[in-house]
């Protein structure tokens, strides 16, 4: 079964739209390197597009009706947008879902130490990473430090051209004979992912003078004490902006495209859709990379609660109506697919792999080994989704995550399927997934955007 490369099918007008979507996508990537930043970006874009804040709707006891649009942000890290349709809400929702957290290194709660007149920040990696990929790169720090009086200090260091950057050092090759014999998982160990943070001793200090110099700078710049790290969420990410990749500029190289490529295209398709028949929802969630846990992960009830509030404001809420609405819903649960990499062809089943330039990728199931942990979409539902894609000329392909027994992975699909709704996994193909810099195809980004738009309008 041969699928045509999408690039060959575009008109000049489509190419222009493709470039526009990708340029906007890069703005999202450059402004959203953490879940908090992505959530804030989405909320701001929603407000600009005329969405009301659900908290305000609740507080002012406002009524909602068909044609209204609302959004809510939960703990600053998870977002839900609703576009209320003309159909009865009990008939179900069209839901787009993607995650906005990405693999990275989190600063520990007691991170700052000095060793041999160098200051370090100790980190704990987040999500699945090849640790050896995160050394010697310019790194930035994004996040918040919350003081005991409730003040939230926002931190972004390393993105502005004039900012300093950080790095994790690695052993020079001349002394690495022993290191180079180690297995990949042990070449760089988790406890060694400490960020080099300073080297200038504070004058007049005898002990830990470099650390003291750092603490003085932190006090001057952010008015924080060492213990304030205890209530901080500081994320260490690759420094720098997204770039076009390839001489033909057909790809994008950027940090955090898993899963922001799906999050952005879902959000943009959602915001670009004026009115809908079925009430539509766009969910951008946190904590997928560590199992969708916590209050801001998909396993939390925040979405169910928000939906209950929306139905209540519509005068449609009852426990039964809520359950019917959820069970009658259909969802595209979007997360990236491992793009087929000719350099590592042996790890893929080429007939069931995701290729650049072949459109959005559908995974009927994910999981590991014997589909363990998978949602495994219903054939009837996937046929329906195919017909939506074909009806809107969206390029799509189907794939599995690598060869059977090569590994595996999960998404948020199985959690939403607990409501009894139809869910299928989909997303764009990514090369070097979970590496500091990941690659996507611009044409797939465009097809994803088209796919989400078609799905909401169905
Ligand atoms: Zn993902």
Short mmCIF file of N, CA and C and ligand atoms in Angstrom, two decimals, residues 98-103 257-260 262 288-289 334-337 410-412 433-434 438, ligand 1:
data_model
loop_
_atom_site.label_atom_id
_atom_site.label_comp_id
_atom_site.label_asym_id
_atom_site.label_seq_id
_atom_site.Cartn_x
_atom_site.Cartn_y
_atom_site.Cartn_z
N UNK A 98 -4.46 16.75 23.72
CA UNK A 98 -3.01 16.58 23.52
C UNK A 98 -2.32 17.00 24.82
N UNK A 99 -1.04 16.65 24.96
CA UNK A 99 -0.36 17.06 26.20
C UNK A 99 0.67 18.15 25.94
N UNK A 100 0.89 18.96 26.98
CA UNK A 100 1.79 20.11 26.84
C UNK A 100 3.01 20.01 27.75
N UNK A 101 3.20 18.87 28.41
CA UNK A 101 4.44 18.66 29.16
C UNK A 101 5.42 17.91 28.25
N UNK A 102 6.70 18.14 28.44
CA UNK A 102 7.72 17.48 27.62
C UNK A 102 8.88 17.03 28.50
N UNK A 103 9.63 16.03 28.02
CA UNK A 103 10.79 15.56 28.79
C UNK A 103 11.77 16.70 29.05
N UNK A 257 8.54 19.15 20.79
CA UNK A 257 7.49 18.94 19.77
C UNK A 257 6.56 17.78 20.15
N UNK A 258 7.07 16.86 20.96
CA UNK A 258 6.22 15.87 21.64
C UNK A 258 5.73 16.55 22.91
N UNK A 259 4.55 17.03 23.01
CA UNK A 259 3.47 16.78 22.09
C UNK A 259 2.90 18.12 21.61
N UNK A 260 3.78 19.14 21.62
CA UNK A 260 3.28 20.48 21.31
C UNK A 260 2.89 20.60 19.84
N UNK A 262 1.06 18.49 18.33
CA UNK A 262 -0.38 18.14 18.34
C UNK A 262 -1.16 19.18 19.13
N UNK A 288 1.54 13.95 31.04
CA UNK A 288 1.42 12.72 30.24
C UNK A 288 2.72 11.93 30.26
N UNK A 289 3.83 12.66 30.24
CA UNK A 289 5.13 11.99 30.16
C UNK A 289 5.46 11.15 31.39
N UNK A 334 -4.42 13.02 20.79
CA UNK A 334 -3.26 13.23 19.95
C UNK A 334 -1.94 13.19 20.70
N UNK A 335 -1.07 12.37 20.21
CA UNK A 335 0.30 12.32 20.69
C UNK A 335 1.17 11.91 19.51
N UNK A 336 2.42 12.29 19.57
CA UNK A 336 3.27 12.07 18.41
C UNK A 336 3.56 10.59 18.15
N UNK A 337 3.88 10.30 16.91
CA UNK A 337 4.27 8.95 16.50
C UNK A 337 5.76 8.94 16.21
N UNK A 410 2.47 4.78 26.01
CA UNK A 410 1.05 5.02 26.25
C UNK A 410 0.70 6.46 25.97
N UNK A 411 -0.59 6.77 25.99
CA UNK A 411 -1.07 8.12 25.76
C UNK A 411 -2.22 8.38 26.74
N UNK A 412 -3.00 9.44 26.48
CA UNK A 412 -4.14 9.70 27.36
C UNK A 412 -5.42 9.01 26.87
N UNK A 433 12.47 11.55 18.68
CA UNK A 433 11.50 11.83 19.72
C UNK A 433 12.15 11.73 21.11
N UNK A 434 11.78 12.67 21.97
CA UNK A 434 12.28 12.78 23.36
C UNK A 434 13.74 13.23 23.45
N UNK A 438 13.89 17.83 18.53
CA UNK A 438 13.12 16.84 17.78
C UNK A 438 12.77 17.41 16.41
ZN1 LIG B 1 3.84 12.48 24.03
#
